[in-house]
Every structure is written in structure tokens, then in C-alpha cells.
Coordinates of C-alpha atoms in Angstrom, one line a residue:
M1119 CA 0.0 -0.1 0.1
V1120 CA 3.0 2.5 0.8
A1121 CA 4.3 1.7 -2.6
T1122 CA 1.1 2.3 -4.2
G1123 CA 0.7 5.8 -2.7
S1124 CA 4.4 6.5 -3.4
S1125 CA 3.7 5.7 -6.9
E1126 CA 0.6 8.1 -7.1
G1127 CA 2.3 10.8 -5.5
E1128 CA 5.1 10.2 -8.0
A1129 CA 2.8 10.6 -10.8
G1130 CA 0.9 13.4 -9.5
T1131 CA 4.4 15.2 -8.9
Q1132 CA 5.1 14.3 -12.7
W1133 CA 2.1 15.8 -14.1
A1134 CA 2.4 19.0 -12.1
A1135 CA 5.9 19.5 -13.4
L1136 CA 4.6 18.8 -16.9
A1137 CA 1.8 21.4 -16.6
G1138 CA 4.4 23.9 -15.3
V1139 CA 6.4 23.4 -18.2
T1140 CA 3.8 23.7 -20.5
A1141 CA 2.3 26.8 -19.1
A1142 CA 5.9 28.2 -19.1
L1143 CA 6.5 27.9 -22.7
A1144 CA 3.0 28.9 -23.6
M1145 CA 3.9 32.3 -21.8
F1146 CA 6.9 32.6 -23.6
G1147 CA 5.1 31.8 -26.9
A1148 CA 2.8 34.6 -26.3
A1149 CA 5.7 37.0 -25.9
Q1150 CA 7.3 35.5 -29.0
G1151 CA 4.2 35.9 -31.1
L1152 CA 3.8 39.4 -29.9
S1153 CA 7.4 40.4 -30.9
S1154 CA 7.2 39.8 -34.8
P1155 CA 4.0 41.9 -35.6
L1156 CA 5.2 44.8 -33.0
F1157 CA 8.4 45.3 -34.3
T1158 CA 7.5 45.4 -37.9
I1159 CA 4.9 47.8 -37.2
L1160 CA 7.0 50.1 -35.0
M1161 CA 9.9 50.0 -38.0
Q1162 CA 7.1 50.6 -40.8
K1163 CA 6.5 53.9 -38.3
Q1164 CA 10.0 54.9 -38.4
G1165 CA 10.3 54.7 -42.3
M1166 CA 12.0 51.7 -42.9
S1167 CA 12.2 50.0 -46.4
P1168 CA 10.2 46.5 -46.5
A1169 CA 13.9 44.8 -47.3
L1170 CA 15.3 46.5 -44.2
I1171 CA 12.3 45.0 -42.1
G1172 CA 12.6 41.8 -43.6
L1173 CA 16.4 41.6 -42.6
S1174 CA 15.7 42.5 -39.1
A1175 CA 13.2 39.8 -38.8
A1176 CA 15.6 37.3 -40.2
M1177 CA 18.1 38.4 -37.3
M1178 CA 16.0 36.3 -34.7
P1179 CA 16.2 32.8 -36.6
V1180 CA 19.7 33.5 -37.7
G1181 CA 20.3 33.7 -34.0
L1182 CA 18.5 30.5 -33.7
I1183 CA 20.2 28.4 -36.2
L1184 CA 23.5 29.6 -35.1
S1185 CA 23.0 28.7 -31.6
A1186 CA 21.6 25.1 -32.1
S1187 CA 24.8 23.5 -32.2
F1188 CA 25.6 25.0 -28.8
V1189 CA 22.5 24.3 -26.9
P1190 CA 23.9 20.5 -25.8
A1191 CA 27.1 22.0 -24.4
A1192 CA 25.3 24.9 -22.9
V1193 CA 23.1 22.2 -21.0
R1194 CA 26.2 20.7 -19.8
L1195 CA 28.0 23.7 -18.8
F1196 CA 25.4 25.7 -16.9
G1197 CA 22.5 22.8 -16.1
A1198 CA 19.3 22.6 -17.9
R1199 CA 17.3 24.5 -15.4
N1200 CA 19.4 27.4 -14.9
L1201 CA 19.9 27.7 -18.6
A1202 CA 16.4 28.0 -19.2
V1203 CA 15.5 30.4 -16.4
G1204 CA 18.7 32.5 -17.3
C1205 CA 17.3 32.6 -20.9
S1206 CA 14.0 33.7 -20.0
L1207 CA 15.5 36.4 -18.0
T1208 CA 17.6 37.4 -20.8
G1209 CA 14.7 37.7 -23.2
A1210 CA 12.8 39.9 -20.8
M1211 CA 15.9 42.1 -20.7
C1212 CA 16.0 42.3 -24.4
F1213 CA 12.6 43.6 -24.7
L1214 CA 13.3 46.2 -22.1
A1215 CA 16.5 47.1 -24.1
I1216 CA 14.4 47.6 -27.3
F1217 CA 12.0 49.6 -25.8
C1218 CA 14.8 51.8 -24.2
L1219 CA 17.0 52.2 -27.0
Q1220 CA 14.2 52.8 -29.8
D1221 CA 16.7 52.4 -32.5
W1222 CA 16.4 50.0 -35.3
V1223 CA 20.2 49.4 -35.7
A1224 CA 20.4 48.4 -32.3
W1225 CA 17.5 46.2 -32.8
Y1226 CA 19.2 44.1 -35.2
V1227 CA 21.5 42.9 -32.8
I1228 CA 19.1 42.6 -29.8
R1229 CA 16.7 40.5 -32.1
F1230 CA 19.7 38.1 -32.9
I1231 CA 20.4 37.5 -29.4
I1232 CA 16.6 36.8 -28.8
G1233 CA 17.1 34.3 -31.4
I1234 CA 20.0 32.8 -29.5
V1235 CA 18.1 32.8 -26.0
I1236 CA 15.3 31.3 -27.1
N1237 CA 16.4 28.2 -28.8
P1238 CA 17.4 26.4 -25.3
L1239 CA 13.6 27.6 -24.4
Y1240 CA 12.4 25.7 -27.3
V1241 CA 14.9 22.6 -27.0
L1242 CA 14.5 22.0 -23.3
G1243 CA 10.6 22.6 -23.1
E1244 CA 10.2 19.8 -25.7
V1245 CA 12.7 17.6 -24.1
W1246 CA 11.3 17.8 -20.3
A1247 CA 7.8 17.3 -22.2
L1248 CA 9.1 14.5 -23.8
S1249 CA 10.8 13.0 -21.0
L1250 CA 7.9 13.6 -18.1
A1251 CA 5.3 12.2 -20.6
P1252 CA 4.1 8.5 -19.6
P1253 CA 5.2 6.8 -22.7
S1254 CA 1.6 5.3 -22.9
R1255 CA 0.4 8.8 -23.3
R1256 CA 3.5 10.7 -25.0
G1257 CA 1.1 11.4 -28.0
R1258 CA -1.6 13.2 -26.4
V1259 CA 0.8 15.0 -24.2
M1260 CA 3.0 16.2 -27.2
G1261 CA -0.5 17.1 -28.8
V1262 CA -1.7 19.4 -25.9
F1263 CA 1.7 20.8 -25.4
N1264 CA 2.0 22.0 -29.1
T1265 CA -1.8 22.9 -29.2
L1266 CA -1.1 25.1 -26.1
M1267 CA 2.3 26.5 -27.4
G1268 CA 0.3 27.4 -30.7
A1269 CA -2.5 29.0 -28.7
G1270 CA 0.0 30.9 -26.8
Y1271 CA 1.8 32.2 -30.0
A1272 CA -1.4 33.2 -31.3
A1273 CA -2.3 35.0 -28.5
G1274 CA 0.4 37.5 -28.8
P1275 CA -0.6 39.2 -31.8
F1276 CA -4.2 39.4 -30.4
T1277 CA -2.7 41.0 -27.2
L1278 CA -1.4 43.6 -29.6
T1279 CA -5.0 44.1 -30.9
L1280 CA -6.1 45.2 -27.3
V1281 CA -2.9 47.3 -25.9
G1282 CA -1.9 48.5 -28.8
I1283 CA 1.7 49.6 -30.0
E1284 CA 2.4 53.0 -28.6
G1285 CA 4.3 53.4 -25.3
W1286 CA 5.2 51.0 -22.6
A1287 CA 2.4 48.8 -22.7
P1288 CA 3.2 46.4 -25.5
F1289 CA 7.0 45.7 -24.4
S1290 CA 5.4 45.3 -20.9
V1291 CA 3.5 42.2 -22.3
G1292 CA 6.5 40.9 -23.7
I1293 CA 8.5 41.5 -20.8
V1294 CA 6.1 39.8 -18.5
G1295 CA 5.6 36.7 -20.6
F1296 CA 9.4 35.9 -20.3
L1297 CA 9.2 36.9 -16.6
L1298 CA 6.4 34.4 -16.1
C1299 CA 8.3 31.7 -18.0
A1300 CA 11.1 32.2 -15.7
V1301 CA 9.2 32.0 -12.7
I1302 CA 7.1 29.0 -13.4
L1303 CA 10.4 27.0 -14.6
R1304 CA 11.9 28.1 -11.3
L1305 CA 8.8 26.8 -9.3
V1306 CA 8.9 23.6 -10.8
S1307 CA 12.7 23.1 -11.5
S1308 CA 13.3 20.4 -8.5
K1309 CA 11.1 18.1 -10.8
L1310 CA 12.8 18.7 -14.1
A1311 CA 15.3 15.9 -15.3
G1312 CA 18.9 17.1 -15.3
F1313 CA 20.0 15.8 -18.5
E1314 CA 23.5 17.2 -18.1
D1315 CA 24.1 14.7 -15.3
D1316 CA 22.7 11.5 -16.9
G1317 CA 26.1 10.3 -17.8
Q1318 CA 25.5 9.3 -21.6
P1319 CA 27.5 10.8 -24.2
A1320 CA 25.6 13.9 -25.8
G1321 CA 26.8 12.7 -29.5
S1322 CA 27.0 15.3 -32.2
F1323 CA 24.6 16.5 -34.8
V1324 CA 26.4 14.4 -37.5
G1325 CA 26.2 11.3 -35.3
F1326 CA 22.6 12.0 -34.6
A1327 CA 21.7 12.6 -38.2
R1328 CA 23.4 9.0 -39.0
L1329 CA 21.0 7.5 -36.3
A1330 CA 18.0 9.5 -37.5
P1331 CA 18.3 10.9 -40.9
A1332 CA 14.6 10.7 -41.7
L1333 CA 13.2 12.3 -38.6
L1334 CA 15.5 15.1 -39.6
L1335 CA 14.1 15.3 -43.1
A1336 CA 10.8 15.1 -41.5
V1337 CA 11.5 18.2 -39.5
L1338 CA 12.9 20.2 -42.5
V1339 CA 9.8 19.5 -44.6
S1340 CA 7.5 20.2 -41.8
A1341 CA 9.2 23.5 -41.3
A1342 CA 9.5 24.4 -45.0
V1343 CA 5.8 23.4 -46.0
Q1344 CA 4.2 25.0 -42.8
Q1345 CA 6.2 28.4 -43.0
S1346 CA 5.7 28.5 -47.1
T1347 CA 2.0 28.1 -46.8
Y1348 CA 1.4 30.4 -44.1
A1349 CA 3.3 33.3 -45.8
L1350 CA 2.3 32.4 -49.4
V1351 CA -1.3 31.0 -49.3
P1352 CA -2.1 35.0 -49.3
V1353 CA -0.8 35.2 -52.7
F1354 CA -1.7 31.8 -53.8
G1355 CA -5.4 33.2 -53.3
A1356 CA -4.7 36.4 -54.7
G1357 CA -3.6 34.4 -58.0
Y1358 CA -7.5 33.0 -58.3
G1359 CA -8.9 36.6 -57.4
L1360 CA -9.8 36.2 -53.9
P1361 CA -10.6 39.5 -52.0
E1362 CA -8.3 40.6 -49.3
A1363 CA -10.6 39.7 -46.3
V1364 CA -10.7 36.2 -47.7
L1365 CA -7.0 36.1 -48.0
A1366 CA -6.6 36.7 -44.2
A1367 CA -8.9 34.3 -43.4
L1368 CA -7.0 31.5 -45.1
V1369 CA -4.2 32.1 -42.8
M1370 CA -6.6 31.8 -39.9
S1371 CA -8.1 28.5 -41.3
L1372 CA -4.6 27.2 -40.9
S1373 CA -3.9 28.4 -37.8
L1374 CA -7.2 27.1 -36.4
G1375 CA -6.6 23.6 -37.8
N1376 CA -2.9 23.5 -36.3
I1377 CA -4.6 24.5 -32.5
L1378 CA -7.6 22.2 -33.0
L1379 CA -6.3 19.0 -34.4
Q1380 CA -2.8 18.5 -32.9
I1381 CA -4.4 16.3 -29.9
P1382 CA -6.5 13.9 -31.9
L1383 CA -3.2 13.4 -34.0
G1384 CA -1.4 12.7 -30.7
L1385 CA -4.0 9.9 -29.8
L1386 CA -3.7 8.6 -33.2
A1387 CA 0.3 8.2 -32.5
E1388 CA -0.4 6.5 -29.4
R1389 CA -2.2 3.8 -31.2
F1390 CA -0.3 3.6 -34.3
G1391 CA 3.3 5.0 -33.4
G1392 CA 5.0 8.0 -34.3
R1393 CA 6.6 7.0 -37.6
P1394 CA 3.5 5.7 -39.4
M1395 CA 1.8 8.7 -38.5
I1396 CA 4.6 10.9 -39.8
L1397 CA 3.9 8.9 -43.2
A1398 CA 0.1 9.4 -42.9
C1399 CA 0.5 13.3 -41.9
A1400 CA 2.8 14.1 -45.0
V1401 CA 0.4 12.0 -47.4
A1402 CA -2.4 13.9 -45.8
T1403 CA -0.8 17.0 -46.7
T1404 CA 0.1 16.1 -50.1
V1405 CA -3.8 15.4 -50.7
C1406 CA -4.7 19.1 -49.4
A1407 CA -2.0 20.4 -51.4
V1408 CA -3.6 18.7 -54.6
L1409 CA -6.8 19.9 -53.9
L1410 CA -5.7 23.4 -53.1
P1411 CA -6.0 24.7 -56.8
L1412 CA -9.1 22.6 -57.5
L1413 CA -11.2 24.0 -54.3
I1414 CA -9.7 27.8 -53.7
T1415 CA -13.1 29.0 -55.4
T1416 CA -15.4 26.9 -53.2
P1417 CA -16.6 26.7 -49.4
L1418 CA -14.9 23.3 -49.4
I1419 CA -11.3 25.1 -49.3
W1420 CA -12.1 25.7 -45.8
G1421 CA -12.1 22.4 -44.6
V1422 CA -8.9 21.6 -46.9
L1423 CA -6.8 24.4 -45.1
L1424 CA -8.3 23.2 -41.4
V1425 CA -6.9 19.9 -42.1
M1426 CA -3.6 20.9 -43.9
G1427 CA -2.8 23.6 -41.1
A1428 CA -3.1 20.3 -38.8
V1429 CA -1.0 17.5 -40.8
G1430 CA 1.3 20.2 -42.2
Y1431 CA 2.5 21.0 -38.4
G1432 CA 1.3 16.9 -37.2
V1433 CA 4.4 16.0 -39.2
Y1434 CA 6.7 17.9 -36.8
T1435 CA 4.7 16.7 -33.8
M1436 CA 4.9 12.9 -34.8
A1437 CA 8.7 13.4 -35.4
L1438 CA 8.7 14.6 -31.5
V1439 CA 6.8 11.7 -30.4
E1440 CA 8.8 9.2 -32.5
L1441 CA 11.9 11.2 -30.9
G1442 CA 10.9 10.6 -27.6
S1443 CA 10.4 7.1 -28.1
R1444 CA 13.8 6.3 -29.2
F1445 CA 16.2 8.6 -27.4
R1446 CA 16.9 9.5 -23.7
G1447 CA 19.1 12.2 -21.9
S1448 CA 21.9 14.0 -23.4
L1449 CA 21.0 12.4 -26.7
L1450 CA 17.5 13.6 -26.7
V1451 CA 18.8 17.0 -26.0
T1452 CA 21.4 16.9 -28.9
G1453 CA 18.4 15.5 -31.1
N1454 CA 16.1 18.2 -30.1
A1455 CA 18.7 20.8 -30.8
A1456 CA 19.2 19.3 -34.2
F1457 CA 15.4 19.4 -34.8
A1458 CA 15.6 23.3 -34.2
L1459 CA 18.5 23.6 -36.5
L1460 CA 16.5 22.0 -39.3
W1461 CA 13.4 23.8 -38.4
G1462 CA 15.2 27.1 -38.9
V1463 CA 17.0 25.9 -42.1
G1464 CA 13.4 24.7 -43.5
G1465 CA 11.9 28.0 -42.5
I1466 CA 14.8 30.2 -44.5
V1467 CA 14.6 28.0 -47.7
G1468 CA 11.0 27.0 -48.0
P1469 CA 9.2 30.5 -48.5
P1470 CA 11.8 31.9 -51.0
G1471 CA 11.9 28.6 -53.0
A1472 CA 8.1 28.6 -53.1
G1473 CA 8.0 32.3 -53.9
L1474 CA 10.4 31.8 -57.0
L1475 CA 8.3 28.9 -58.2
I1476 CA 5.0 31.1 -57.9
Q1477 CA 6.8 33.8 -59.5
A1478 CA 7.8 31.4 -62.6
I1479 CA 4.8 29.4 -63.1
G1480 CA 1.8 31.1 -61.2
P1481 CA 0.0 30.3 -58.0
V1482 CA 0.1 26.6 -58.4
G1483 CA 3.6 26.9 -57.5
L1484 CA 3.0 26.7 -53.7
P1485 CA 1.1 23.3 -54.1
T1486 CA 3.9 22.0 -56.4
V1487 CA 6.5 22.8 -53.7
I1488 CA 4.6 21.0 -50.9
I1489 CA 3.6 18.0 -52.9
G1490 CA 7.3 17.9 -53.9
L1491 CA 8.7 18.3 -50.6
D1492 CA 6.2 15.7 -48.8
A1493 CA 6.6 13.0 -51.8
L1494 CA 10.5 13.2 -51.1
L1495 CA 10.2 12.8 -47.3
V1496 CA 7.5 9.5 -47.9
A1497 CA 10.0 8.4 -50.7
F1498 CA 13.1 8.5 -48.0
A1499 CA 11.3 7.3 -45.0
L1500 CA 10.0 4.1 -46.8
Y1501 CA 13.4 3.4 -48.4
R1502 CA 15.0 3.7 -44.6
S1503 CA 12.2 1.4 -43.5
A1504 CA 12.8 -1.1 -46.3
N1505 CA 16.7 -1.0 -46.4
R1506 CA 17.9 -0.4 -42.7
G1507 CA 14.6 -1.1 -40.7
G1508 CA 14.8 2.4 -39.1
S1509 CA 14.5 6.0 -39.2

């Protein structure tokens, strides 16, 4: 009886820690979601050109990509908990510095620093969620985690519509978001696994790529597809003569599908496994891309976009589930840092590539890119499964 009570207590503690991590990362997501539209609008008001605004926005993903390979070493040097809390506090100070300086040149440097400090938060948040989740419920846990992260990210721009862009108010929201993230992580820190002390070799990115190339390709494809779709579906719709109000609604449908359907996808992953669900999501994304030009001027397009928003990002969620089922400890941190790197690369190469193809062959260029990327993922994953028995 004592053992049972102890087990139930440990399980309760585990779920409390998991809830804390999820809440912390949702706060961080809200602060992060607020930043892009806020900085863009402020730079527009300062008379900056679209090229300079785009270059400023690129500083954050550049910082994220360049810092990815250093995350495992930073975890070992500072400890996972100290690193996450320190990065949250640094993010708050960056928002404060941007408000105080009001200098677009300095913003380039600060946004690059923000990209560096948010990377460990992404990586460790997902690693903690994967490690704290019971194996039998990992799919639904990651579904809930990504749903709340997405909701937090969407809450950022919504908050901006409430507080406006003038004065201290919008920056205070970002600062409070990062501070709440730090506070919550500190409160649950004693329950979070110390991956830096597990005694396992962390491994290198190259070594991890040899272990799981199909998982990394899945992340790259998911990032390229999702970010290309979000960035260019309004351009795609405009090519078919849709009005501006409808173009904005197209993106909202993608976001809604992403938020609402990650939990059902996670439940399916528990039943069928992460690897088969990666393939299922990739195939479903391909089918949606085929339907885009056929249904874009009909009411059925809303259902297609709802599903597409879910399964396009679902490839990444399923890759996370598979990562958590195959790897532990320091190697899990290395793998998740590799995921962050490939996500950044996919976001950089996907939208420009799709944009160039749209310019060359018209709006059908967007679904062509999506179909090609997901077909490549499915073919490579099936090849790996048939010839090496792994991903």
C-alpha cells in the first residue's frame, strides 16, 4: 500500500511538473508571438523599407540556427534548469532594451540575441515534455503541448490588438511573458530532469543525423511546408482573384486547424506509432496540396485548409513523439537541438523557394513545392524502413 501511494504521488508530481513546463512555454510563446508584428509595425512607422524590415526579422531565426549546435554544451555547462531560467530572464531584458533604445540599428543585434536565447527554451521545453510524459500517453501529451504553444503564440498578436503599439504597454506584455516563463520554470525546477548529469555521451549533430536522418528530414519538410504555406497562401489566393478579407481568413483557417487537431493526431500516434503517423501526415498534406487549386474558389477550401494546417505541422509533432520514444537523456537534447536547427533551415529555404516557383509558373507553384517536399519525405522514409529498418 505504501508503494502504491508513493507511486501515485510521484505520478502526480510528474503531471504537475509537466503542466508547469507547458504553462511556462505558453507564456514564452505569447511573448514571442507578440514580437514579430510589434517590431514590424514600429519599423514601418520609422520609415524603414520592406527590405530592412525583412532583414531585421531574419535576425531572430539566424540567431536560432547559429546557436543550435551549442545548446547541448550549454546544458552541460550551466545545467538545464539554470539555462532555461537564465534565457527567459535574458529575453525579458532584450524586450526592455528594445523599448529603451528605440533604435532600429540596435534592434538588429538585440533580435539576434533573442534568437539565441529562445533556442534553449524551445529545445528544453520539448525535451522536458517528452521525458515527463508517460510513454503510453506521449502522443496526447505532445499534442496538448504543441496546441498550447500554438495558442500562446497566437495570443501574442491578439494581445497587441488590445494594448496597441504605443508606449510601454506592448513591451510590458513581452517582458511579463518572459518573466512568467522564468518564474514558473524555477517553481517546478526541482522536478525537471537534469539531462546534464545522466552520464550519457551527448553525441554530435552529424552522429545524430546518422542515427535518425528521416526524422531530421521530416522536421525540415514540416518547417518548409508550414512556413511556406503561412507566408504564401495569401499570394496563392490572390492569384485566383480572392478579396483581401478572404486572404487573411485563409491563414486563420490554417492556424485554427493547427491548434484544434494536434491532440487528435497525438492520440492516433499512441495507437499507431510516431513513424507511421509521420507518413500519414505527409500523405494527407500532399492530398490537401493537390486539392488547393481545385477547391480554392469553393467553400470546401476551408475544410482543406483546416486539415492542412493540422497535418502539415503534425509531421513535426509526430517526429517529436518518435524522438521521445527512441532517445533519452543527453542524446535527446542533441536530437532536439538538431530539430531546432533543421526547423530554422526549413523556414529559410522554404518560403523563398516557393515564392520563386510561384513567380515562375503562377500560384500553382505553392502546392507544387508542398507536394514535392512531402513526396520526398515519404519516399525516403519508406526507403530507410525497407533497407535499414529505422528512421
